[in-house]
Amino acid sequence: HIYTAPIQKSEDKKVKFIISIDTSGSMHTEDLQKILGIMQDKSKQIAEIHVLHHTTDVVAQFHVKHADDIQLDRLFKTAFACRHANGGTSHKEVFNRIKELNLPDPEQWIYISVSDNYSDIESTLPIYPIMQKISSVWVQTSDGRDLNTKIVPGLHVVLP
């Protein structure tokens, strides 16, 4: 017949994250568990995650990806269960590793920093232009240090 049904595409909008997790001694295990809980709750809405555990250096790096539910990737729990609890904190190597990922479309990614922010974020962030292209969420612990929002753009959140 001459009538056709409209073509309807159902695109599943999933997000891509880069998460740096401060695993230095000053971070509380409970705060790290909250991040795992959030990722588990939203796992079907996440397409891909690069997880970077760091103290003064990146001590572990994971790439987690799954088409249906990110929790089904075999590295999911390992990526969020890593705990070092020693050393100081620096974000310089985190930003360098993000640069080295050579993301083809950095605007499609969201960077989440989980830290108490006793770090060199404000002095090192401007050195990495890639970080200006990625939307950022700065998740700080309740006993953490506030960042200067003029130097560190993005959403600033304090864990309860």
XYZ file of N, CA and C in Angstrom:
480
model
N 0.825 -1.187 0.000
C 0.000 0.000 0.000
C 0.870 1.252 0.000
N 0.292 2.404 -0.097
C 1.072 3.630 -0.257
C 1.517 4.247 1.065
N 1.002 3.758 2.187
C 1.340 4.326 3.492
C 2.416 3.475 4.165
N 3.381 4.151 4.742
C 4.432 3.423 5.464
C 4.525 3.973 6.876
N 4.899 3.143 7.750
C 5.076 3.564 9.143
C 6.365 4.375 9.252
N 6.353 5.348 10.111
C 7.599 6.126 10.277
C 8.713 5.250 10.832
N 9.906 5.554 10.381
C 11.061 4.823 10.884
C 11.376 5.354 12.271
N 11.502 4.450 13.203
C 11.773 4.852 14.575
C 13.026 4.146 15.048
N 13.997 4.933 15.457
C 15.222 4.374 16.012
C 15.176 4.514 17.515
N 15.574 3.478 18.167
C 15.661 3.526 19.616
C 17.139 3.476 19.983
N 17.719 4.649 20.198
C 19.128 4.707 20.566
C 19.256 4.745 22.072
N 20.035 3.844 22.570
C 20.272 3.781 23.998
C 21.417 4.731 24.326
N 21.127 5.811 25.014
C 22.148 6.790 25.371
C 22.887 6.316 26.617
N 24.084 5.835 26.407
C 24.918 5.397 27.516
C 26.090 6.345 27.635
N 26.589 6.502 28.842
C 27.689 7.428 29.075
C 29.022 6.685 29.170
N 30.079 7.470 28.946
C 31.439 6.956 29.050
C 32.150 7.775 30.116
N 32.786 7.084 31.042
C 33.456 7.747 32.151
C 34.949 7.464 32.171
N 35.672 8.424 32.692
C 37.041 8.219 33.149
C 36.974 8.565 34.627
N 37.341 7.635 35.470
C 37.258 7.863 36.916
C 38.636 7.707 37.517
N 39.075 8.755 38.218
C 40.313 8.612 38.985
C 39.921 8.502 40.446
N 40.480 7.510 41.102
C 40.156 7.246 42.498
C 41.419 7.393 43.321
N 41.388 8.347 44.220
C 42.489 8.597 45.138
C 42.493 7.458 46.159
N 43.528 6.640 46.135
C 43.602 5.510 47.067
C 44.689 5.721 48.114
N 45.002 6.994 48.371
C 46.018 7.291 49.383
C 45.476 6.985 50.773
N 46.343 7.014 51.742
C 45.986 6.673 53.110
C 44.939 7.572 53.736
N 44.786 8.806 53.227
C 43.817 9.731 53.822
C 42.387 9.495 53.334
N 42.213 8.615 52.368
C 40.866 8.327 51.853
C 40.210 7.243 52.701
N 38.945 7.453 53.008
C 38.190 6.503 53.812
C 37.606 5.400 52.925
N 37.685 4.174 53.368
C 37.152 3.044 52.621
C 35.661 3.218 52.357
N 34.924 3.788 53.319
C 33.487 3.986 53.148
C 33.186 4.887 51.948
N 34.011 5.928 51.759
C 33.812 6.833 50.627
C 34.050 6.106 49.308
N 35.053 5.252 49.271
C 35.336 4.484 48.061
C 34.206 3.495 47.770
N 33.609 2.937 48.823
C 32.493 2.006 48.650
C 31.256 2.718 48.092
N 31.083 3.992 48.441
C 29.950 4.760 47.911
C 30.050 4.888 46.395
N 31.255 5.085 45.891
C 31.446 5.208 44.446
C 31.114 3.890 43.758
N 31.550 2.771 44.320
C 31.205 1.467 43.768
C 29.687 1.292 43.747
N 29.030 1.686 44.815
C 27.566 1.574 44.893
C 26.871 2.381 43.810
N 27.354 3.585 43.549
C 26.772 4.430 42.505
C 26.955 3.777 41.137
N 28.144 3.266 40.883
C 28.414 2.617 39.594
C 27.545 1.370 39.416
N 27.329 0.621 40.484
C 26.476 -0.561 40.401
C 25.024 -0.167 40.135
N 24.547 0.884 40.802
C 23.170 1.336 40.614
C 22.907 1.810 39.188
N 23.881 2.430 38.565
C 23.728 3.014 37.223
C 24.392 2.169 36.139
N 24.738 0.945 36.440
C 25.565 0.125 35.541
C 24.975 -0.082 34.151
N 23.670 -0.113 34.009
C 23.066 -0.334 32.691
C 23.094 0.934 31.835
N 23.428 2.067 32.438
C 23.490 3.333 31.707
C 24.923 3.704 31.326
N 25.872 2.833 31.639
C 27.288 3.110 31.388
C 27.803 2.187 30.283
N 28.405 2.784 29.272
C 28.947 1.996 28.165
C 30.390 1.579 28.414
N 31.149 2.478 29.029
C 32.594 2.252 29.126
C 33.159 3.101 30.259
N 34.157 2.544 30.958
C 34.831 3.280 32.033
C 36.327 2.986 31.978
N 37.116 4.045 32.081
C 38.544 3.909 32.351
C 38.692 4.264 33.827
N 39.212 3.343 34.627
C 39.374 3.555 36.061
C 40.865 3.667 36.363
N 41.243 4.773 36.993
C 42.641 5.012 37.353
C 42.738 5.152 38.869
N 43.435 4.227 39.508
C 43.685 4.334 40.950
C 45.021 5.043 41.115
N 45.054 6.007 42.003
C 46.300 6.753 42.141
C 46.575 7.177 43.575
N 47.849 7.345 43.810
C 48.350 8.030 44.997
C 49.156 9.186 44.407
N 50.483 9.164 44.521
C 51.289 10.157 43.806
C 51.542 9.717 42.370
N 51.235 8.475 42.055
C 51.373 7.921 40.714
C 50.118 7.093 40.433
N 49.864 6.743 39.199
C 48.770 5.828 38.886
C 49.269 4.432 39.231
N 48.618 3.807 40.195
C 49.064 2.507 40.683
C 48.301 1.341 40.071
N 47.146 1.625 39.458
C 46.376 0.590 38.763
C 45.485 1.272 37.734
N 45.309 0.614 36.600
C 44.482 1.171 35.538
C 43.657 0.048 34.922
N 42.368 0.300 34.733
C 41.454 -0.698 34.201
C 40.607 -0.076 33.092
N 40.255 -0.875 32.100
C 39.330 -0.460 31.057
C 38.162 -1.438 31.105
N 36.988 -0.928 31.453
C 35.809 -1.756 31.647
C 34.780 -1.351 30.590
N 34.221 -2.352 29.895
C 33.305 -2.055 28.795
C 32.324 -3.207 28.640
N 31.050 -2.877 28.403
C 30.057 -3.919 28.146
C 28.862 -3.292 27.431
N 28.304 -3.992 26.475
C 27.195 -3.454 25.682
C 25.887 -3.371 26.465
N 25.648 -4.299 27.402
C 24.361 -4.335 28.110
C 24.432 -3.769 29.520
N 25.289 -4.330 30.331
C 25.393 -3.937 31.737
C 26.871 -3.994 32.119
N 27.439 -2.864 32.442
C 28.891 -2.781 32.692
C 29.339 -3.697 33.837
N 28.425 -4.035 34.741
C 28.769 -4.954 35.838
C 29.123 -6.342 35.329
N 28.693 -6.657 34.114
C 28.961 -7.977 33.555
C 30.375 -8.118 33.007
N 31.088 -6.999 32.882
C 32.495 -7.075 32.482
C 33.264 -7.722 33.631
N 34.122 -8.646 33.305
C 34.847 -9.404 34.344
C 35.748 -8.534 35.213
N 36.138 -7.341 34.724
C 37.017 -6.461 35.497
C 36.275 -5.461 36.387
N 34.954 -5.430 36.285
C 34.193 -4.392 36.987
C 34.510 -4.348 38.493
N 34.325 -5.443 39.185
C 34.542 -5.435 40.639
C 36.003 -5.216 40.991
N 36.899 -5.778 40.219
C 38.324 -5.588 40.461
C 38.696 -4.113 40.312
N 38.134 -3.464 39.314
C 38.448 -2.061 39.055
C 38.018 -1.149 40.187
N 36.951 -1.498 40.870
C 36.462 -0.647 41.954
C 36.823 -1.177 43.340
N 37.443 -2.343 43.428
C 37.803 -2.919 44.724
C 39.255 -2.663 45.089
N 40.018 -2.142 44.169
C 41.449 -1.913 44.377
C 41.656 -0.915 45.522
N 42.504 -1.238 46.489
C 42.738 -0.341 47.624
C 44.211 -0.402 48.004
N 44.877 0.746 47.998
C 46.298 0.775 48.327
C 46.560 1.400 49.689
N 45.911 2.505 49.998
C 45.959 3.144 51.313
C 47.355 3.492 51.807
N 48.153 4.035 50.907
C 49.440 4.551 51.368
C 49.905 5.636 50.410
N 50.823 6.439 50.870
C 51.390 7.478 50.017
C 50.585 8.753 50.007
N 51.115 9.741 49.316
C 50.453 11.030 49.168
C 49.516 11.005 47.971
N 49.191 12.201 47.479
C 48.253 12.291 46.365
C 48.740 13.298 45.342
N 48.664 12.912 44.072
C 48.945 13.810 42.961
C 48.023 13.435 41.810
N 47.590 14.434 41.055
C 46.760 14.180 39.878
C 47.543 14.318 38.572
N 48.804 14.701 38.654
C 49.591 14.941 37.439
C 49.632 13.714 36.539
N 49.952 12.559 37.078
C 50.033 11.358 36.268
C 48.653 10.911 35.790
N 47.613 11.207 36.563
C 46.245 10.906 36.132
C 45.933 11.679 34.847
N 46.181 12.984 34.867
C 45.911 13.810 33.686
C 46.787 13.380 32.510
N 48.010 12.985 32.796
C 48.902 12.501 31.741
C 48.354 11.209 31.122
N 47.867 10.298 31.950
C 47.303 9.035 31.432
C 46.052 9.303 30.597
N 45.243 10.266 31.016
C 44.052 10.617 30.237
C 44.477 11.141 28.872
N 45.509 11.964 28.847
C 46.046 12.465 27.574
C 46.505 11.296 26.704
N 47.169 10.307 27.314
C 47.693 9.153 26.577
C 46.602 8.222 26.050
N 45.375 8.342 26.562
C 44.284 7.515 26.047
C 43.947 7.878 24.600
N 44.350 9.082 24.174
C 44.083 9.542 22.799
C 42.624 9.331 22.413
N 41.734 9.842 23.227
C 40.302 9.690 22.983
C 39.914 10.380 21.679
N 39.267 9.672 20.741
C 38.904 10.301 19.471
C 37.880 11.427 19.632
N 36.961 11.306 20.581
C 35.939 12.325 20.834
C 35.889 12.623 22.334
N 36.822 13.407 22.847
C 36.861 13.639 24.295
C 35.591 14.300 24.849
N 34.845 15.000 23.993
C 33.616 15.659 24.433
C 32.535 14.650 24.832
N 32.696 13.407 24.414
C 31.713 12.373 24.738
C 31.991 11.684 26.080
N 33.029 12.101 26.754
C 33.428 11.475 28.011
C 33.168 12.403 29.193
N 32.995 11.796 30.358
C 32.865 12.537 31.612
C 33.975 12.060 32.532
N 34.740 13.008 33.046
C 35.802 12.680 34.000
C 35.267 12.876 35.408
N 35.461 11.879 36.252
C 35.072 11.966 37.659
C 36.318 11.751 38.504
N 36.612 12.735 39.329
C 37.720 12.621 40.275
C 37.126 12.350 41.651
N 37.565 11.282 42.291
C 37.127 10.960 43.648
C 38.345 11.123 44.539
N 38.324 12.170 45.375
C 39.520 12.497 46.154
C 39.142 13.382 47.334
N 40.075 13.495 48.272
C 39.900 14.491 49.334
C 40.476 15.839 48.885
N 41.028 15.853 47.689
C 41.559 17.054 47.020
C 42.787 17.665 47.689
N 43.444 16.931 48.560
C 44.740 17.382 49.083
C 45.772 16.922 48.060
N 45.782 17.627 46.942
C 46.531 17.221 45.766
C 46.969 18.465 44.987
N 47.606 18.230 43.873
C 48.116 19.302 43.011
C 47.177 19.614 41.850
N 45.893 19.397 42.015
C 44.917 19.563 40.936
C 45.000 20.958 40.318
N 44.962 21.985 41.142
C 44.916 23.359 40.630
C 46.186 23.752 39.873
N 47.322 23.205 40.251
C 48.560 23.561 39.551
C 48.818 22.709 38.311
N 48.273 21.498 38.251
C 48.553 20.629 37.098
C 47.443 20.613 36.049
N 46.211 20.844 36.424
C 45.099 20.798 35.469
C 45.311 21.715 34.265
N 45.735 22.967 34.446
C 45.911 23.856 33.287
C 46.972 23.395 32.279
N 47.855 22.505 32.684
C 48.924 22.019 31.802
C 48.391 21.039 30.751
N 47.208 20.472 30.989
C 46.651 19.435 30.123
C 45.392 19.939 29.408
N 45.544 20.443 28.176
C 44.398 20.977 27.423
C 43.274 19.959 27.198
N 43.594 18.666 27.140
C 42.573 17.641 26.959
C 41.512 17.732 28.050
N 41.922 18.158 29.243
C 40.996 18.214 30.369
C 39.949 19.312 30.189
N 40.209 20.277 29.314
C 39.226 21.327 29.040
C 38.121 20.816 28.117
N 38.368 19.728 27.408
C 37.403 19.173 26.450
C 36.478 18.147 27.090
N 36.875 17.631 28.226
C 36.116 16.582 28.909
C 35.311 17.225 30.037
N 34.018 16.922 30.115
C 33.207 17.399 31.242
C 33.740 16.765 32.521
N 33.811 17.559 33.584
C 34.419 17.058 34.826
C 33.473 17.162 36.012
N 33.570 16.137 36.861
C 32.857 16.120 38.134
C 33.901 15.848 39.205
N 33.994 16.745 40.168
C 34.981 16.644 41.244
C 34.256 16.209 42.506
N 34.396 14.942 42.859
C 33.715 14.377 44.023
C 34.708 14.375 45.176
N 34.408 15.181 46.187
C 35.325 15.288 47.328
C 34.705 14.675 48.563
N 35.546 14.183 49.418
C 35.093 13.614 50.683
C 34.626 14.746 51.595
N 33.831 14.383 52.592
C 33.276 15.403 53.496
C 34.362 16.127 54.286
N 35.505 15.502 54.480
C 36.599 16.151 55.204
C 37.691 16.641 54.248
N 37.332 16.783 52.975
C 38.300 17.180 51.968
C 38.455 18.690 51.830
N 39.316 19.067 50.892
C 39.635 20.472 50.636
C 38.831 20.954 49.433
N 38.233 22.151 49.563
C 37.509 22.747 48.442
C 38.498 23.197 47.376
N 38.125 23.000 46.118
C 38.952 23.424 45.001
C 38.540 24.820 44.542
N 39.464 25.547 43.956
C 39.190 26.865 43.403
C 38.433 26.673 42.086
N 37.161 27.029 42.051
C 36.324 26.790 40.875
C 36.722 27.665 39.682
N 37.498 28.691 39.899
C 37.985 29.507 38.781
C 39.093 28.786 38.027
N 39.824 27.932 38.717
C 40.913 27.163 38.100
C 40.429 25.775 37.698
N 39.518 25.219 38.477
C 39.038 23.846 38.272
C 37.554 23.889 37.900
N 37.267 23.971 36.582
C 35.860 24.039 36.158
C 35.170 22.682 36.284
N 33.865 22.714 36.273
C 33.079 21.486 36.338
C 32.164 21.478 37.537
N 31.523 20.364 37.732
C 30.607 20.177 38.853
C 31.404 19.737 40.074
N 31.179 20.404 41.201
C 31.863 20.073 42.450
C 30.841 19.488 43.422
N 31.103 18.260 43.886
C 30.172 17.533 44.739
C 30.901 17.063 45.990
N 30.225 17.150 47.130
C 30.784 16.646 48.382
C 30.021 15.403 48.780
N 30.747 14.306 49.023
C 30.102 13.073 49.472
C 29.480 13.290 50.851
N 28.282 12.738 51.064
C 27.651 12.890 52.390
C 28.382 12.084 53.448
